[in-house]
Short mmCIF file of C-alpha atoms and ligand atoms in Angstrom, two decimals:
data_model
loop_
_atom_site.label_atom_id
_atom_site.label_comp_id
_atom_site.label_asym_id
_atom_site.label_seq_id
_atom_site.Cartn_x
_atom_site.Cartn_y
_atom_site.Cartn_z
CA UNK T 1 136.17 101.09 8.19
CA UNK T 2 138.39 98.32 6.75
CA UNK T 3 137.16 94.99 8.23
CA UNK T 4 139.31 91.84 7.22
CA UNK T 5 136.52 89.68 6.35
CA UNK T 6 135.59 91.70 3.48
CA UNK T 7 139.68 91.35 2.56
CA UNK T 8 139.02 88.09 2.67
CA UNK T 9 136.65 88.06 0.21
CA UNK T 10 138.40 89.60 -2.41
CA UNK T 11 141.20 87.80 -1.38
CA UNK T 12 144.08 86.56 -1.37
CA UNK T 13 145.41 88.40 1.50
CA UNK T 14 149.23 88.97 2.96
CA UNK T 15 149.56 90.02 6.14
CA UNK T 16 151.89 90.02 8.61
CA UNK T 17 152.09 89.52 13.01
CA UNK T 18 154.05 92.15 14.98
CA UNK T 19 154.40 91.63 18.90
CA UNK T 20 154.54 94.54 21.39
CA UNK T 21 157.82 95.24 22.22
CA UNK T 22 159.49 95.88 25.80
CA UNK T 23 162.31 98.35 25.54
CA UNK T 24 162.56 101.32 23.68
CA UNK T 25 165.27 99.89 21.51
CA UNK T 26 162.51 97.04 20.96
CA UNK T 27 159.99 99.57 19.67
CA UNK T 28 162.58 101.17 17.71
CA UNK T 29 163.04 97.83 15.61
CA UNK T 30 159.65 97.71 15.69
CA UNK T 31 158.95 100.75 13.83
CA UNK T 32 161.69 100.16 11.23
CA UNK T 33 159.52 96.87 10.58
CA UNK T 34 156.76 98.73 10.36
CA UNK T 35 158.21 101.23 7.75
CA UNK T 36 159.67 98.33 5.76
CA UNK T 37 157.31 96.19 5.21
CA UNK T 38 154.36 98.56 4.60
CA UNK T 39 156.39 99.06 1.45
CA UNK T 40 154.74 95.15 0.41
CA UNK T 41 151.68 97.00 1.02
CA UNK T 42 149.99 94.02 3.00
CA UNK T 43 146.16 93.71 3.68
CA UNK T 44 146.82 93.98 7.11
CA UNK T 45 148.54 93.84 10.44
CA UNK T 46 148.46 92.07 13.60
CA UNK T 47 149.72 93.19 16.80
CA UNK T 48 149.45 90.48 19.97
CA UNK T 49 148.78 90.84 23.51
CA UNK T 50 151.13 89.82 25.94
CA UNK T 51 150.16 86.32 28.51
CA UNK T 52 147.52 87.58 30.84
CA UNK T 53 147.36 91.07 29.64
CA UNK T 54 150.72 92.25 30.52
CA UNK T 55 151.68 93.97 27.37
CA UNK T 56 148.09 95.27 27.58
CA UNK T 57 148.39 99.25 27.02
CA UNK T 58 151.54 98.50 24.66
CA UNK T 59 149.56 97.00 22.11
CA UNK T 60 146.22 99.01 22.16
CA UNK T 61 148.82 102.13 22.21
CA UNK T 62 150.33 100.35 18.63
CA UNK T 63 147.44 98.99 16.92
CA UNK T 64 145.63 102.64 17.11
CA UNK T 65 148.97 104.53 16.05
CA UNK T 66 149.17 101.77 13.16
CA UNK T 67 145.80 102.27 12.17
CA UNK T 68 146.31 105.89 12.16
CA UNK T 69 149.46 106.36 10.50
CA UNK T 70 149.07 103.31 7.88
CA UNK T 71 147.09 102.84 4.48
CA UNK T 72 146.75 99.53 6.10
CA UNK T 73 144.67 98.49 9.05
CA UNK T 74 146.21 96.97 12.23
CA UNK T 75 144.32 94.53 14.07
CA UNK T 76 144.89 93.82 18.33
CA UNK T 77 144.80 89.75 19.45
CA UNK T 78 143.46 90.23 22.51
CA UNK T 79 142.50 87.17 25.36
CA UNK T 80 139.53 87.28 27.77
CA UNK T 81 141.43 84.35 30.21
CA UNK T 82 142.37 86.51 33.43
CA UNK T 83 139.52 89.40 32.29
CA UNK T 84 136.40 91.06 34.02
CA UNK T 85 133.67 91.37 31.57
CA UNK T 86 133.65 95.12 32.20
CA UNK T 87 137.20 95.80 30.92
CA UNK T 88 137.08 94.13 27.60
CA UNK T 89 133.69 95.93 27.23
CA UNK T 90 136.12 99.08 27.93
CA UNK T 91 138.57 97.90 25.62
CA UNK T 92 136.94 97.05 22.55
CA UNK T 93 134.66 100.13 23.08
CA UNK T 94 137.52 102.08 23.03
CA UNK T 95 139.46 100.25 19.96
CA UNK T 96 136.09 100.93 18.18
CA UNK T 97 135.87 104.81 19.37
CA UNK T 98 139.30 105.11 18.18
CA UNK T 99 138.42 103.08 14.06
CA UNK T 100 139.28 99.54 14.89
CA UNK T 101 137.43 97.01 13.46
CA UNK T 102 138.81 94.12 13.44
CA UNK T 103 139.86 91.75 16.42
CA UNK T 104 141.46 88.02 16.91
CA UNK T 105 139.36 86.71 19.64
CA UNK T 106 141.52 84.27 21.95
CA UNK T 107 141.32 82.93 24.85
CA UNK T 108 144.92 82.60 26.25
CA UNK T 109 146.60 80.46 29.18
CA UNK T 110 145.92 79.93 32.50
CA UNK T 111 148.52 80.82 34.47
CA UNK T 112 151.42 78.60 33.95
CA UNK T 113 152.16 78.18 37.94
CA UNK T 114 148.31 76.16 37.95
CA UNK T 115 147.06 79.10 40.41
CA UNK T 116 143.14 80.04 39.18
CA UNK T 117 143.17 83.06 36.15
CA UNK T 118 140.31 84.93 37.79
CA UNK T 119 137.95 86.79 35.69
CA UNK T 120 134.73 86.31 33.63
CA UNK T 121 135.92 83.86 31.37
CA UNK T 122 137.17 80.67 29.98
CA UNK T 123 136.87 79.92 26.15
CA UNK T 124 137.40 82.30 23.49
CA UNK T 125 133.94 82.05 21.78
CA UNK T 126 132.50 83.85 24.84
CA UNK T 127 134.86 86.80 23.93
CA UNK T 128 133.75 86.40 20.38
CA UNK T 129 129.97 86.70 21.65
CA UNK T 130 131.12 89.69 23.69
CA UNK T 131 133.09 91.28 20.76
CA UNK T 132 130.02 90.66 18.88
CA UNK T 133 127.80 92.93 21.55
CA UNK T 134 130.35 95.45 22.15
CA UNK T 135 131.20 96.78 18.23
CA UNK T 136 130.79 96.35 15.21
CA UNK T 137 133.91 94.37 14.28
CA UNK T 138 135.44 92.01 11.45
CA UNK T 139 136.18 88.78 14.04
CA UNK T 140 139.23 86.39 13.80
CA UNK T 141 140.08 83.54 16.26
CA UNK T 142 142.62 80.89 16.74
CA UNK T 143 142.86 77.14 14.83
CA UNK T 144 145.55 74.87 16.03
CA UNK T 145 146.08 72.45 12.35
CA UNK T 146 147.78 69.81 15.01
CA UNK T 147 145.14 69.82 17.48
CA UNK T 148 145.25 72.75 20.22
CA UNK T 149 147.41 71.44 23.42
CA UNK T 150 144.29 71.25 25.77
CA UNK T 151 142.10 69.17 23.76
CA UNK T 152 140.89 65.90 24.80
CA UNK T 153 140.70 64.37 21.81
CA UNK T 154 141.00 65.45 17.92
CA UNK T 155 137.69 64.79 17.06
CA UNK T 156 136.24 67.14 20.46
CA UNK T 157 139.06 69.79 19.19
CA UNK T 158 137.50 69.77 15.68
CA UNK T 159 133.97 70.46 16.28
CA UNK T 160 135.03 73.21 19.63
CA UNK T 161 136.87 74.73 16.36
CA UNK T 162 134.08 74.31 14.07
CA UNK T 163 131.59 75.69 16.79
CA UNK T 164 133.74 78.73 17.28
CA UNK T 165 134.65 79.50 13.53
CA UNK T 166 131.13 79.28 13.13
CA UNK T 167 130.94 81.98 15.18
CA UNK T 168 133.77 84.01 13.96
CA UNK T 169 134.53 85.70 10.86
CA UNK T 170 137.53 84.07 9.65
CA UNK T 171 140.57 82.07 11.59
CA UNK T 172 143.97 81.92 12.15
CA UNK T 173 146.39 79.34 12.36
CA UNK T 174 149.20 78.67 14.85
CA UNK T 175 151.68 77.75 12.90
CA UNK T 176 153.10 74.46 11.55
CA UNK T 177 155.61 72.98 8.90
CA UNK T 178 153.77 70.50 6.84
CA UNK T 179 151.09 71.99 4.63
CA UNK T 180 149.35 68.50 4.88
CA UNK T 181 148.60 69.70 8.27
CA UNK T 182 146.43 72.57 7.45
CA UNK T 183 144.64 70.71 4.82
CA UNK T 184 143.90 68.12 7.02
CA UNK T 185 142.45 70.72 9.34
CA UNK T 186 140.42 72.48 6.76
CA UNK T 187 138.86 69.26 5.54
CA UNK T 188 137.47 68.32 8.84
CA UNK T 189 136.08 70.92 9.55
CA UNK T 190 134.59 70.93 5.90
CA UNK T 191 133.24 67.44 6.82
CA UNK T 192 131.27 69.26 10.09
CA UNK T 193 130.09 71.67 7.54
CA UNK T 194 132.21 74.41 8.71
CA UNK T 195 133.93 77.11 5.36
CA UNK T 196 134.42 79.78 7.43
CA UNK T 197 138.01 80.78 5.49
CA UNK T 198 141.49 80.23 8.30
CA UNK T 199 144.39 81.91 7.33
CA UNK T 200 147.31 79.43 7.58
CA UNK T 201 149.83 80.99 10.16
CA UNK T 202 153.51 80.90 8.70
CA UNK T 203 156.70 81.35 10.69
CA UNK T 204 160.22 82.47 9.19
CA UNK T 205 162.41 81.00 12.43
CA UNK T 206 165.53 82.75 13.27
CA UNK T 207 166.81 80.70 15.89
CA UNK T 208 166.33 76.71 15.88
CA UNK T 209 166.58 76.96 19.62
CA UNK T 210 162.92 79.04 19.41
CA UNK T 211 161.54 77.20 16.98
CA UNK T 212 162.08 73.84 18.53
CA UNK T 213 160.70 75.21 21.49
CA UNK T 214 157.47 77.18 20.17
CA UNK T 215 156.93 73.69 18.07
CA UNK T 216 157.34 71.78 22.04
CA UNK T 217 154.94 74.15 23.22
CA UNK T 218 151.90 73.75 21.11
CA UNK T 219 152.95 69.88 20.34
CA UNK T 220 154.21 71.10 16.82
CA UNK T 221 155.58 68.56 14.35
CA UNK T 222 159.49 68.74 12.90
CA UNK T 223 159.69 66.41 10.25
CA UNK T 224 162.73 64.47 9.95
CA UNK T 225 163.98 66.48 7.13
CA UNK T 226 163.85 69.41 8.89
CA UNK T 227 165.19 68.35 12.62
CA UNK T 228 168.47 67.39 9.75
CA UNK T 229 168.12 71.03 8.48
CA UNK T 230 168.06 72.57 11.59
CA UNK T 231 171.12 70.32 13.02
CA UNK T 232 172.86 71.11 10.03
CA UNK T 233 172.86 75.04 10.39
CA UNK T 234 173.74 74.55 14.41
CA UNK T 235 174.32 77.80 16.01
CA UNK T 236 174.87 79.59 12.36
CA UNK T 237 172.44 82.74 12.77
CA UNK T 238 172.26 84.02 9.59
CA UNK T 239 172.29 79.99 8.24
CA UNK T 240 169.51 79.75 9.98
CA UNK T 241 167.66 83.06 8.98
CA UNK T 242 168.34 81.47 5.61
CA UNK T 243 166.51 77.97 6.16
CA UNK T 244 163.78 79.91 7.97
CA UNK T 245 162.87 81.68 4.68
CA UNK T 246 163.41 78.79 2.96
CA UNK T 247 161.11 76.98 4.71
CA UNK T 248 158.94 79.63 4.92
CA UNK T 249 158.76 79.73 1.10
CA UNK T 250 158.82 76.06 0.41
CA UNK T 251 155.41 76.25 2.81
CA UNK T 252 153.76 79.07 1.15
CA UNK T 253 154.19 77.33 -2.21
CA UNK T 254 152.18 74.28 -0.75
CA UNK T 255 150.08 75.84 0.90
CA UNK T 256 148.69 77.96 -2.17
CA UNK T 257 148.68 74.63 -4.56
CA UNK T 258 146.29 73.24 -1.79
CA UNK T 259 144.17 76.47 -2.32
CA UNK T 260 144.28 79.20 0.83
CA UNK T 261 142.44 82.19 1.40
CA UNK T 262 145.37 84.72 2.69
CA UNK T 263 149.12 84.16 4.17
CA UNK T 264 149.50 85.38 7.29
CA UNK T 265 153.58 85.75 8.14
CA UNK T 266 155.34 85.76 11.43
CA UNK T 267 157.20 88.93 11.11
CA UNK T 268 158.21 88.78 14.88
CA UNK T 269 159.41 92.67 14.47
CA UNK T 270 161.86 91.81 11.95
CA UNK T 271 161.47 92.88 7.99
CA UNK T 272 164.47 90.99 5.86
CA UNK T 273 163.73 87.51 6.04
CA UNK T 274 159.89 88.56 4.32
CA UNK T 275 161.21 91.02 2.28
CA UNK T 276 163.22 87.63 0.80
CA UNK T 277 160.40 85.16 0.96
CA UNK T 278 158.41 87.93 -1.56
CA UNK T 279 161.66 88.06 -3.73
CA UNK T 280 161.26 84.33 -3.66
CA UNK T 281 157.67 83.94 -4.76
CA UNK T 282 158.28 87.67 -6.93
CA UNK T 283 156.18 89.34 -5.05
CA UNK T 284 157.83 92.25 -4.44
CA UNK T 285 156.99 95.21 -6.85
P1 LIG Q 1 139.57 78.12 22.60
O1 LIG Q 1 139.38 78.64 21.67
O2 LIG Q 1 138.43 78.93 23.89
O3 LIG Q 1 140.30 76.94 22.86
C1 LIG Q 1 141.33 76.37 24.13
C2 LIG Q 1 140.87 75.25 24.33
O4 LIG Q 1 139.66 74.49 24.94
C3 LIG Q 1 140.76 73.79 23.19
O5 LIG Q 1 141.19 72.80 23.85
C4 LIG Q 1 139.43 73.86 23.46
O6 LIG Q 1 139.18 72.41 22.52
C5 LIG Q 1 138.86 73.53 24.53
N1 LIG Q 1 137.50 74.74 24.51
C6 LIG Q 1 136.95 75.49 23.41
N2 LIG Q 1 135.03 75.61 23.24
C7 LIG Q 1 135.29 74.48 24.93
C8 LIG Q 1 133.56 74.60 25.77
N3 LIG Q 1 133.28 74.96 25.38
N4 LIG Q 1 133.71 73.11 25.98
C9 LIG Q 1 135.14 72.72 26.56
N5 LIG Q 1 136.60 72.90 25.62
C10 LIG Q 1 136.26 73.83 25.07
N6 LIG Q 1 147.89 84.08 23.10
C11 LIG Q 1 148.11 85.18 24.10
O7 LIG Q 1 148.46 85.51 24.77
N7 LIG Q 1 148.33 86.52 23.25
C12 LIG Q 1 148.10 86.65 21.72
O8 LIG Q 1 148.18 87.41 21.30
C13 LIG Q 1 148.02 85.17 21.04
N8 LIG Q 1 147.68 85.28 19.71
C14 LIG Q 1 147.46 84.09 19.44
C15 LIG Q 1 147.69 83.79 17.67
C16 LIG Q 1 146.97 83.21 17.28
C17 LIG Q 1 147.02 82.85 15.36
C18 LIG Q 1 147.19 81.35 17.71
C19 LIG Q 1 146.63 80.10 17.09
C20 LIG Q 1 147.36 81.35 19.39
C21 LIG Q 1 147.47 82.84 19.34
N9 LIG Q 1 147.98 83.10 21.11
C22 LIG Q 1 148.04 83.73 21.91
C23 LIG Q 1 147.60 81.34 22.46
C24 LIG Q 1 146.55 81.04 22.92
O9 LIG Q 1 145.75 82.20 23.57
C25 LIG Q 1 146.11 79.80 23.60
O10 LIG Q 1 146.47 79.16 22.05
C26 LIG Q 1 145.29 79.82 24.15
O11 LIG Q 1 145.57 78.50 24.56
C27 LIG Q 1 144.08 79.28 23.87
O12 LIG Q 1 143.11 79.98 22.91
P2 LIG Q 1 142.20 79.60 22.26
O13 LIG Q 1 141.17 80.70 21.74
O14 LIG Q 1 142.37 78.66 20.92
O15 LIG Q 1 140.97 78.79 23.23
#
């Protein structure tokens, strides 16, 4: 049994995030990336959950398989919006029965067409409570340094975030491009009496259009210097990937200066950028 809360207590941890592939080729890339990145001995990895549960079975199967095959634990992301209580209890109990001791408890997003999500849940805190009842999990939750897009204002966002983190064992942040956003969030949480560790999420982007689109979706500010560097690489895939590695490396150094409980890297089922970040930081043995 490896609980992420225990790993963080000994920290700092290094962890990688994967997503459930939709095609046989995608599955080969996933397997290759996990095999290549296992050489870097992550503390754990996490696997995302398809919006509205679309990749539910794939996430489950991959988490159980990686847990069985690798020396490190795999943590499932799990969203509750649109799910019934019975569905989630069944899934959580199955995870626990199969040796999965960690879960990232998320709300998920309501349907994009504005229709009712249905199901028994609205907020992530309800899933944290359910996971506590359903098993002996180490529970993580999401944190948004630049405020969750559905939050009315900063103070309300921080109040709900602090309450959620106080119920959970650790937090994991959305990506950001300036370490000051992370520092400010941690300071604001501390002012509210919340000291639950929050892992910064770092994304080595491989596509300028993708990085800009995801930043816009999450209200993540792209600093002017980065906009200019993104403009300069244009459509060149390798120059873009190298810029992603350079930016992620610089961000990690800045975060280490602040003092962080670990670094969570969005590997996006690719090994090369992560390997290069490790090389840049002198972490590869
Ligand atoms: P919540 O914590 O419930 O917050 C959502 C909004 O509700 C916030 O504005 C919050 O301030 C507000 N709120 C919270 N509690 C209350 C309350 N009691 N009363 C009023 N308002 C309240 N999505 C996926 O579909 N699959 C994934 O695998 C996935 N992985 C993610 C991993 C990370 C690290 C992060 C940061 C996000 C991830 N997401 C994923 C996205 C996430 O599901 C969405 O951002 C979703 O909109 C919010 O989820 P949450 O858990 O932060 O929600």
